[in-house]
PDB file of C-alpha atoms in Angstrom:
ATOM      1  CA  TYR A  29     152.292  17.698   3.053  1.00 93.00           C
ATOM      2  CA  CYS A  30     154.727  17.729   0.142  1.00 92.00           C
ATOM      3  CA  ASP A  31     157.803  19.932   0.696  1.00 92.00           C
ATOM      4  CA  PRO A  32     156.738  21.446   4.041  1.00 89.00           C
ATOM      5  CA  VAL A  33     158.810  24.616   3.878  1.00 87.00           C
ATOM      6  CA  GLY A  34     158.290  28.218   4.932  1.00 82.00           C
ATOM      7  CA  TYR A  35     156.013  29.642   7.588  1.00 83.00           C
ATOM      8  CA  GLU A  36     153.020  27.822   6.113  1.00 85.00           C
ATOM      9  CA  GLY A  37     154.511  24.486   7.178  1.00 84.00           C
ATOM     10  CA  ARG A  38     154.408  25.466  10.838  1.00 87.00           C
ATOM     11  CA  TYR A  39     150.910  26.944  10.438  1.00 89.00           C
ATOM     12  CA  PHE A  40     149.551  23.778   8.806  1.00 89.00           C
ATOM     13  CA  ARG A  41     151.208  21.551  11.412  1.00 89.00           C
ATOM     14  CA  GLU A  42     149.744  23.581  14.288  1.00 92.00           C
ATOM     15  CA  ALA A  43     146.290  23.757  12.674  1.00 93.00           C
ATOM     16  CA  CYS A  44     146.241  19.996  12.091  1.00 93.00           C
ATOM     17  CA  GLU A  45     147.438  19.231  15.625  1.00 94.00           C
ATOM     18  CA  ALA A  46     144.705  21.482  17.059  1.00 97.00           C
ATOM     19  CA  ARG A  47     142.113  19.464  15.130  1.00 95.00           C
ATOM     20  CA  GLY A  48     143.568  16.041  15.872  1.00 93.00           C
ATOM     21  CA  VAL A  49     144.601  15.512  12.245  1.00 92.00           C
ATOM     22  CA  LEU A  50     147.862  13.782  11.395  1.00 90.00           C
ATOM     23  CA  LEU A  51     150.012  15.813   9.010  1.00 92.00           C
ATOM     24  CA  VAL A  52     152.482  13.628   7.122  1.00 93.00           C
ATOM     25  CA  ARG A  53     155.445  15.515   5.728  1.00 93.00           C
ATOM     26  CA  LEU A  54     157.163  14.287   2.551  1.00 95.00           C
ATOM     27  CA  TRP A  55     159.818  15.610   0.195  1.00 95.00           C
ATOM     28  CA  SER A  56     159.373  15.673  -3.560  1.00 94.00           C
ATOM     29  CA  THR A  57     162.312  14.229  -5.482  1.00 93.00           C
ATOM     30  CA  PRO A  58     163.361  17.645  -6.875  1.00 90.00           C
ATOM     31  CA  TYR A  59     163.243  19.308  -3.445  1.00 92.00           C
ATOM     32  CA  ALA A  60     165.041  16.400  -1.782  1.00 93.00           C
ATOM     33  CA  ALA A  61     167.785  16.654  -4.401  1.00 92.00           C
ATOM     34  CA  MET A  62     168.169  20.349  -3.649  1.00 91.00           C
ATOM     35  CA  LEU A  63     168.305  19.707   0.117  1.00 91.00           C
ATOM     36  CA  SER A  64     170.878  16.935  -0.319  1.00 90.00           C
ATOM     37  CA  GLU A  65     173.022  18.722  -2.882  1.00 89.00           C
ATOM     38  CA  ASP A  66     175.661  20.123  -0.525  1.00 86.00           C
ATOM     39  CA  LEU A  67     175.345  17.630   2.322  1.00 88.00           C
ATOM     40  CA  GLU A  68     178.500  15.680   3.050  1.00 88.00           C
ATOM     41  CA  ASP A  69     176.976  13.597   5.851  1.00 89.00           C
ATOM     42  CA  ALA A  70     175.643  10.352   4.359  1.00 90.00           C
ATOM     43  CA  GLU A  71     173.203   9.877   7.247  1.00 92.00           C
ATOM     44  CA  GLU A  72     171.639  13.298   6.663  1.00 92.00           C
ATOM     45  CA  ARG A  73     171.226  12.507   2.949  1.00 91.00           C
ATOM     46  CA  ALA A  74     169.723   9.103   3.824  1.00 92.00           C
ATOM     47  CA  ALA A  75     167.266  10.746   6.247  1.00 92.00           C
ATOM     48  CA  ILE A  76     166.063  13.069   3.493  1.00 93.00           C
ATOM     49  CA  GLN A  77     165.671  10.138   1.085  1.00 92.00           C
ATOM     50  CA  ARG A  78     163.643   8.191   3.686  1.00 92.00           C
ATOM     51  CA  GLY A  79     161.279  11.157   3.848  1.00 93.00           C
ATOM     52  CA  CYS A  80     160.636  11.246   0.098  1.00 95.00           C
ATOM     53  CA  ALA A  81     157.219  10.770  -1.441  1.00 96.00           C
ATOM     54  CA  PRO A  82     156.593   7.368  -3.031  1.00 96.00           C
ATOM     55  CA  ALA A  83     157.402   6.888  -6.694  1.00 95.00           C
ATOM     56  CA  ALA A  84     154.666   6.948  -9.320  1.00 95.00           C
ATOM     57  CA  GLY A  85     152.632   3.753  -9.137  1.00 96.00           C
ATOM     58  CA  GLU A  86     153.667   3.064  -5.532  1.00 97.00           C
ATOM     59  CA  GLU A  87     151.340   5.543  -3.826  1.00 96.00           C
ATOM     60  CA  ALA A  88     148.680   3.060  -2.629  1.00 94.00           C
ATOM     61  CA  ALA A  89     151.230   0.580  -1.273  1.00 95.00           C
ATOM     62  CA  TRP A  90     153.062   3.408   0.486  1.00 95.00           C
ATOM     63  CA  ALA A  91     149.837   4.742   2.034  1.00 95.00           C
ATOM     64  CA  GLU A  92     148.841   1.296   3.312  1.00 93.00           C
ATOM     65  CA  SER A  93     152.270   0.741   4.841  1.00 93.00           C
ATOM     66  CA  ALA A  94     152.973   4.238   6.176  1.00 92.00           C
ATOM     67  CA  LEU A  95     149.469   5.279   7.207  1.00 91.00           C
ATOM     68  CA  SER A  96     148.017   1.952   8.331  1.00 89.00           C
ATOM     69  CA  GLY A  97     144.751   2.487   6.491  1.00 82.00           C
ATOM     70  CA  MET A  98     144.048   6.008   7.802  1.00 90.00           C
ATOM     71  CA  ALA A  99     141.815   8.121   5.574  1.00 91.00           C
ATOM     72  CA  ILE A 100     143.620  10.736   3.499  1.00 94.00           C
ATOM     73  CA  THR A 101     141.674  13.956   3.106  1.00 92.00           C
ATOM     74  CA  GLY A 102     144.023  15.873   0.847  1.00 93.00           C
ATOM     75  CA  VAL A 103     147.540  16.712  -0.211  1.00 94.00           C
ATOM     76  CA  LEU A 104     149.155  20.098   0.363  1.00 92.00           C
ATOM     77  CA  CYS A 105     152.238  21.458  -1.355  1.00 91.00           C
ATOM     78  CA  GLY A 106     154.768  23.932  -0.030  1.00 91.00           C
ATOM     79  CA  SER A 107     156.986  24.439  -3.072  1.00 88.00           C
ATOM     80  CA  ASP A 108     156.873  24.916  -6.814  1.00 83.00           C
ATOM     81  CA  ALA A 109     159.308  22.021  -7.153  1.00 85.00           C
ATOM     82  CA  GLY A 110     156.829  19.668  -5.478  1.00 90.00           C
ATOM     83  CA  LEU A 111     153.658  20.570  -7.379  1.00 89.00           C
ATOM     84  CA  ALA A 112     153.834  17.607  -9.764  1.00 90.00           C
ATOM     85  CA  THR A 113     154.426  15.229  -6.846  1.00 94.00           C
ATOM     86  CA  ALA A 114     151.581  16.695  -4.782  1.00 94.00           C
ATOM     87  CA  GLU A 115     149.218  16.579  -7.757  1.00 94.00           C
ATOM     88  CA  ARG A 116     150.160  12.931  -8.440  1.00 95.00           C
ATOM     89  CA  LEU A 117     149.665  11.945  -4.774  1.00 96.00           C
ATOM     90  CA  GLN A 118     146.282  13.702  -4.629  1.00 96.00           C
ATOM     91  CA  HIS A 119     145.201  12.003  -7.866  1.00 96.00           C
ATOM     92  CA  ALA A 120     146.264   8.542  -6.680  1.00 96.00           C
ATOM     93  CA  LEU A 121     145.279   8.738  -3.008  1.00 96.00           C
ATOM     94  CA  VAL A 122     142.247  11.046  -2.956  1.00 96.00           C
ATOM     95  CA  PRO A 123     140.593  10.424  -6.332  1.00 94.00           C
ATOM     96  CA  ALA A 124     137.313  12.034  -5.263  1.00 94.00           C
ATOM     97  CA  ARG A 125     139.167  15.347  -4.849  1.00 92.00           C
ATOM     98  CA  THR A 126     141.456  15.330  -7.847  1.00 90.00           C
ATOM     99  CA  ASN A 127     141.100  17.531 -10.866  1.00 86.00           C
ATOM    100  CA  GLY A 128     143.412  15.344 -12.908  1.00 87.00           C
ATOM    101  CA  LEU A 129     147.045  15.300 -13.857  1.00 88.00           C
ATOM    102  CA  VAL A 130     147.652  18.338 -16.047  1.00 85.00           C
ATOM    103  CA  PRO A 131     151.294  19.184 -16.792  1.00 84.00           C
ATOM    104  CA  ALA A 132     150.186  22.524 -18.284  1.00 84.00           C
ATOM    105  CA  ARG A 133     149.472  23.766 -14.756  1.00 81.00           C
ATOM    106  CA  ARG A 134     153.207  23.755 -14.082  1.00 77.00           C
ATOM    107  CA  ASP A 135     154.649  24.570 -17.494  1.00 82.00           C
ATOM    108  CA  LYS A 136     154.084  28.056 -18.897  1.00 83.00           C
ATOM    109  CA  TYR A 137     154.708  26.991 -22.483  1.00 88.00           C
ATOM    110  CA  LEU A 138     152.198  24.136 -22.273  1.00 90.00           C
ATOM    111  CA  MET A 139     149.743  26.456 -20.497  1.00 89.00           C
ATOM    112  CA  HIS A 140     149.784  28.903 -23.415  1.00 89.00           C
ATOM    113  CA  GLU A 141     149.412  26.058 -25.921  1.00 92.00           C
ATOM    114  CA  ALA A 142     146.392  24.761 -23.965  1.00 92.00           C
ATOM    115  CA  LEU A 143     144.845  28.253 -24.131  1.00 93.00           C
ATOM    116  CA  ARG A 144     145.473  28.411 -27.875  1.00 93.00           C
ATOM    117  CA  THR A 145     143.991  24.913 -28.355  1.00 94.00           C
ATOM    118  CA  ALA A 146     140.879  26.045 -26.476  1.00 94.00           C
ATOM    119  CA  GLY A 147     140.486  28.906 -28.923  1.00 95.00           C
ATOM    120  CA  LEU A 148     141.709  31.655 -26.589  1.00 95.00           C
ATOM    121  CA  ALA A 149     144.236  34.285 -27.531  1.00 92.00           C
ATOM    122  CA  ALA A 150     147.756  33.523 -26.361  1.00 89.00           C
ATOM    123  CA  ALA A 151     151.077  35.209 -26.941  1.00 87.00           C
ATOM    124  CA  ARG A 152     153.428  33.862 -29.601  1.00 90.00           C
ATOM    125  CA  GLN A 153     156.089  31.833 -27.895  1.00 90.00           C
ATOM    126  CA  SER A 154     159.067  29.618 -28.385  1.00 91.00           C
ATOM    127  CA  VAL A 155     161.116  27.250 -26.261  1.00 90.00           C
ATOM    128  CA  VAL A 156     164.790  28.001 -26.759  1.00 90.00           C
ATOM    129  CA  ARG A 157     167.907  26.214 -25.587  1.00 88.00           C
ATOM    130  CA  SER A 158     170.484  28.675 -26.909  1.00 91.00           C
ATOM    131  CA  TRP A 159     170.928  32.314 -27.815  1.00 92.00           C
ATOM    132  CA  GLU A 160     170.909  31.382 -31.504  1.00 93.00           C
ATOM    133  CA  GLU A 161     167.426  29.836 -31.131  1.00 92.00           C
ATOM    134  CA  ALA A 162     166.242  32.885 -29.191  1.00 91.00           C
ATOM    135  CA  ARG A 163     167.605  35.303 -31.805  1.00 93.00           C
ATOM    136  CA  SER A 164     165.917  33.287 -34.563  1.00 94.00           C
ATOM    137  CA  PHE A 165     162.552  33.585 -32.771  1.00 94.00           C
ATOM    138  CA  LEU A 166     163.075  37.309 -32.084  1.00 93.00           C
ATOM    139  CA  SER A 167     163.643  37.904 -35.795  1.00 94.00           C
ATOM    140  CA  THR A 168     160.066  36.724 -36.469  1.00 94.00           C
ATOM    141  CA  LEU A 169     158.523  39.371 -34.195  1.00 92.00           C
ATOM    142  CA  PRO A 170     157.279  42.680 -35.611  1.00 91.00           C
ATOM    143  CA  PRO A 171     158.970  45.930 -34.576  1.00 91.00           C
ATOM    144  CA  PRO A 172     159.179  47.529 -32.142  1.00 92.00           C
ATOM    145  CA  LEU A 173     160.605  44.591 -30.239  1.00 90.00           C
ATOM    146  CA  ARG A 174     158.850  43.895 -26.939  1.00 91.00           C
ATOM    147  CA  VAL A 175     159.344  40.382 -25.686  1.00 91.00           C
ATOM    148  CA  VAL A 176     158.850  38.748 -22.297  1.00 89.00           C
ATOM    149  CA  LEU A 177     161.432  36.151 -21.378  1.00 87.00           C
ATOM    150  CA  LYS A 178     160.580  33.680 -18.657  1.00 83.00           C
ATOM    151  CA  PRO A 179     161.384  30.166 -17.514  1.00 80.00           C
ATOM    152  CA  ARG A 180     158.888  27.404 -18.283  1.00 74.00           C
ATOM    153  CA  ARG A 181     158.542  26.804 -14.561  1.00 70.00           C
ATOM    154  CA  GLY A 182     158.772  29.323 -11.804  1.00 66.00           C
ATOM    155  CA  HIS A 183     156.801  31.593  -9.556  1.00 62.00           C
ATOM    156  CA  ALA A 184     156.566  35.145  -8.259  1.00 61.00           C
ATOM    157  CA  GLY A 185     158.109  36.651 -11.376  1.00 66.00           C
ATOM    158  CA  LEU A 186     161.540  35.189 -10.711  1.00 71.00           C
ATOM    159  CA  ARG A 187     163.756  35.278 -13.813  1.00 77.00           C
ATOM    160  CA  VAL A 188     161.041  37.068 -15.832  1.00 85.00           C
ATOM    161  CA  GLY A 189     162.040  40.085 -17.860  1.00 88.00           C
ATOM    162  CA  LEU A 190     160.851  42.422 -20.611  1.00 91.00           C
ATOM    163  CA  ALA A 191     163.286  43.154 -23.417  1.00 91.00           C
ATOM    164  CA  SER A 192     162.891  45.888 -26.000  1.00 93.00           C
ATOM    165  CA  SER A 193     166.166  45.189 -27.799  1.00 92.00           C
ATOM    166  CA  GLU A 194     168.225  42.224 -28.879  1.00 92.00           C
ATOM    167  CA  PRO A 195     171.092  43.049 -26.446  1.00 92.00           C
ATOM    168  CA  GLN A 196     168.602  43.187 -23.544  1.00 91.00           C
ATOM    169  CA  ALA A 197     167.155  39.833 -24.567  1.00 91.00           C
ATOM    170  CA  ARG A 198     170.627  38.275 -24.919  1.00 90.00           C
ATOM    171  CA  HIS A 199     171.502  39.456 -21.421  1.00 89.00           C
ATOM    172  CA  MET A 200     168.393  37.643 -20.077  1.00 85.00           C
ATOM    173  CA  VAL A 201     168.832  34.329 -21.927  1.00 80.00           C
TER     174      VAL A 201
END
């Protein structure tokens, strides 16, 4: 279970215990970094690092060592930060149940480009790193201005906004 956070973590643990299934909890590198960020205690940071998922290419060796040959039935994920890790673990350790490694599932820009490549309608978009880049893109849009600004990664509408003017858009960038 990658990044076992929130109420779901307890629910999954209890459900697995009731069925005699071992639930292995791991931290994705991004989530572990967030957990460790403000920790001053070196032992606490080390404990988090020991609980991290194996690096890419080390999944099979980790599973053999950590799970002693037990069958893996699936990989769950409890955070947006851990989706890439969970997908990679599922792909490497449970190949019969993988649907591939697809970065577009976690990146809104790539997701829209995949839609466009498949011949589906998708909104015009741009990846910007500064207000100047954003303003340049906005100048290409027809009036009246209506633009959605959102992070490439995220969930539940966090940091997503609709701007109908340049000052509104600047405030959101």
